[in-house]
Amino acid sequence: MFPPIQARSMQGETMAASSTRRAAGTGSSILVECCQVCGGTALRPVLFLGYLPPVNQMRNLGDRPAEQPSYPAAWLHCSHCELIQLGLIVDPAVLFPPEYPYSSGTTRILRENFAGLYQECREMMSLDATSLVLDIGSNDGTLLENFRKGGHRVHGIEPTLMGNLANERGIPTTMAFFTRDLAARMRTAHGPATVVTATNVFAHMEGIHEVVEGITSLMGERGVFISESHYVIDLIKTLQYDTIYHEHLRYYSLGSLRYLLGMHGLEVFHARRIQTHGGSIRVYAARAGDRPVRESVQELLKEEASRDLGGGGLETFKRRVVQSKLELHALLLDIKRRGGRIYGIGAPSRASTLIHYAGLDDGILECVLEVRGSHKIGKYMPGTLIPVVEESRLFEDQPEYAMLLSWHITGELVPKLRQKGYRGRYIVPLPSPAVLDG
Ligand SMILES: [Zn+2]
């Protein structure tokens, strides 16, 4: 079930082919011709969600629809290393403009998760004042803040303007895309790292081998690399097809992550599931043989094998995705026939995939609500005429239904909206469309 890991040099030819063409700098996109991890060409299409606009391109209210890019979202499965990946890579300059609005500090679940990561890491590694922690894709510095408060040296790397926020709060942050060259400069300037972290960015970066090489070069002899990624097994289990969009190039299982890291001489020695983003995995790796491999690794691998992604598991997933779309249509048709108004709650990136795949427009979803202060207010949802307005409208208008677009945190949202004064019913669009009374 788990293919032997081949060192990168053994696949030099194929790897070179896959790594020479890059979307970065093209201003557009390139097709994935071979697996981004193992270089294999046996890529099987398993799901196609249609053409999706970049989730962070939102026009201002009142602007007429004008020409706008959209990109095909095809899910491919590699039969060799088990990686699932998008069939198209879009230039990161298109997807992550400097004004990229995502801020990790604003989400409670993420803040708690990062505090937990720090605790776990401190117990495992006996960190001290000389320990250096580097975070790749450090956003506003929320994760590193925990390490800094613990008295350790920290440094962030972040390409978007969120790096300014981090610098202002005292987390030294280099504002740049992570490359091998940058890694070399960091190593010279700061010395070897005790811990390198990459949370929720490992699936986003093109040229993943260069990224892992850069990470390995930053790690001290006994350094540890910790990554957190959305977990493809949870995605499949709870039908989170709405997390498929072009920022997410790869959808990792522990097996495929282990394969990727193994190609660079790193060994996964511990892994655990965490709650962020509707189900993620936190994976610890060190230089091969440096640390005893914990049972957690085999346990998760065994569970992954039982899902049988290569042998029918993905076909079942596709059938369930289609079924849930049809069920959502049936539910919405019934509400609309009775004249019900539906407002959307929250405009996370994943809402855009749901809206486009399920074909929701401004005749179905009258508006989407965001809390005061959100920079998305005053814009249209990507590629639609559905306006994003301030949350207070929900309590003034009292529409009959509120559709939870961040449905993976339904349990957290419903009591909050109830308490704030919403009296209508809730539509939970996935995994199985349902109406809740709250
Ligand atoms: Zn592969």
mmCIF file with all atom_site columns, N, CA and C in Angstrom, residues 136 157 178 372 402 433:
data_model
loop_
_atom_site.group_PDB
_atom_site.id
_atom_site.type_symbol
_atom_site.label_atom_id
_atom_site.label_alt_id
_atom_site.label_comp_id
_atom_site.label_asym_id
_atom_site.label_entity_id
_atom_site.label_seq_id
_atom_site.pdbx_PDB_ins_code
_atom_site.Cartn_x
_atom_site.Cartn_y
_atom_site.Cartn_z
_atom_site.occupancy
_atom_site.B_iso_or_equiv
_atom_site.pdbx_formal_charge
_atom_site.auth_seq_id
_atom_site.auth_comp_id
_atom_site.auth_asym_id
_atom_site.auth_atom_id
_atom_site.pdbx_PDB_model_num
ATOM 1  N N  . ILE A 1 136 ? 7.439   29.435 8.458  1.00 0.00 ? 136 ILE A N  1
ATOM 2  C CA . ILE A 1 136 ? 7.307   29.763 7.044  1.00 0.00 ? 136 ILE A CA 1
ATOM 3  C C  . ILE A 1 136 ? 5.839   30.030 6.734  1.00 0.00 ? 136 ILE A C  1
ATOM 4  N N  . ILE A 1 157 ? 8.671   34.280 8.169  1.00 0.00 ? 157 ILE A N  1
ATOM 5  C CA . ILE A 1 157 ? 8.839   34.561 6.742  1.00 0.00 ? 157 ILE A CA 1
ATOM 6  C C  . ILE A 1 157 ? 7.435   34.640 6.154  1.00 0.00 ? 157 ILE A C  1
ATOM 7  N N  . PHE A 1 178 ? 9.180   32.228 0.257  1.00 0.00 ? 178 PHE A N  1
ATOM 8  C CA . PHE A 1 178 ? 10.223  31.323 0.734  1.00 0.00 ? 178 PHE A CA 1
ATOM 9  C C  . PHE A 1 178 ? 10.879  30.606 -0.449 1.00 0.00 ? 178 PHE A C  1
ATOM 10 N N  . ARG A 1 372 ? -18.491 43.209 11.376 1.00 0.00 ? 372 ARG A N  1
ATOM 11 C CA . ARG A 1 372 ? -17.996 44.566 11.175 1.00 0.00 ? 372 ARG A CA 1
ATOM 12 C C  . ARG A 1 372 ? -16.459 44.583 11.182 1.00 0.00 ? 372 ARG A C  1
ATOM 13 N N  . ALA A 1 402 ? -30.709 31.299 7.346  1.00 0.00 ? 402 ALA A N  1
ATOM 14 C CA . ALA A 1 402 ? -29.307 31.730 7.280  1.00 0.00 ? 402 ALA A CA 1
ATOM 15 C C  . ALA A 1 402 ? -28.492 30.505 6.878  1.00 0.00 ? 402 ALA A C  1
ATOM 16 N N  . PRO A 1 433 ? -27.010 18.225 3.271  1.00 0.00 ? 433 PRO A N  1
ATOM 17 C CA . PRO A 1 433 ? -27.744 19.465 3.450  1.00 0.00 ? 433 PRO A CA 1
ATOM 18 C C  . PRO A 1 433 ? -28.905 19.285 4.440  1.00 0.00 ? 433 PRO A C  1
#
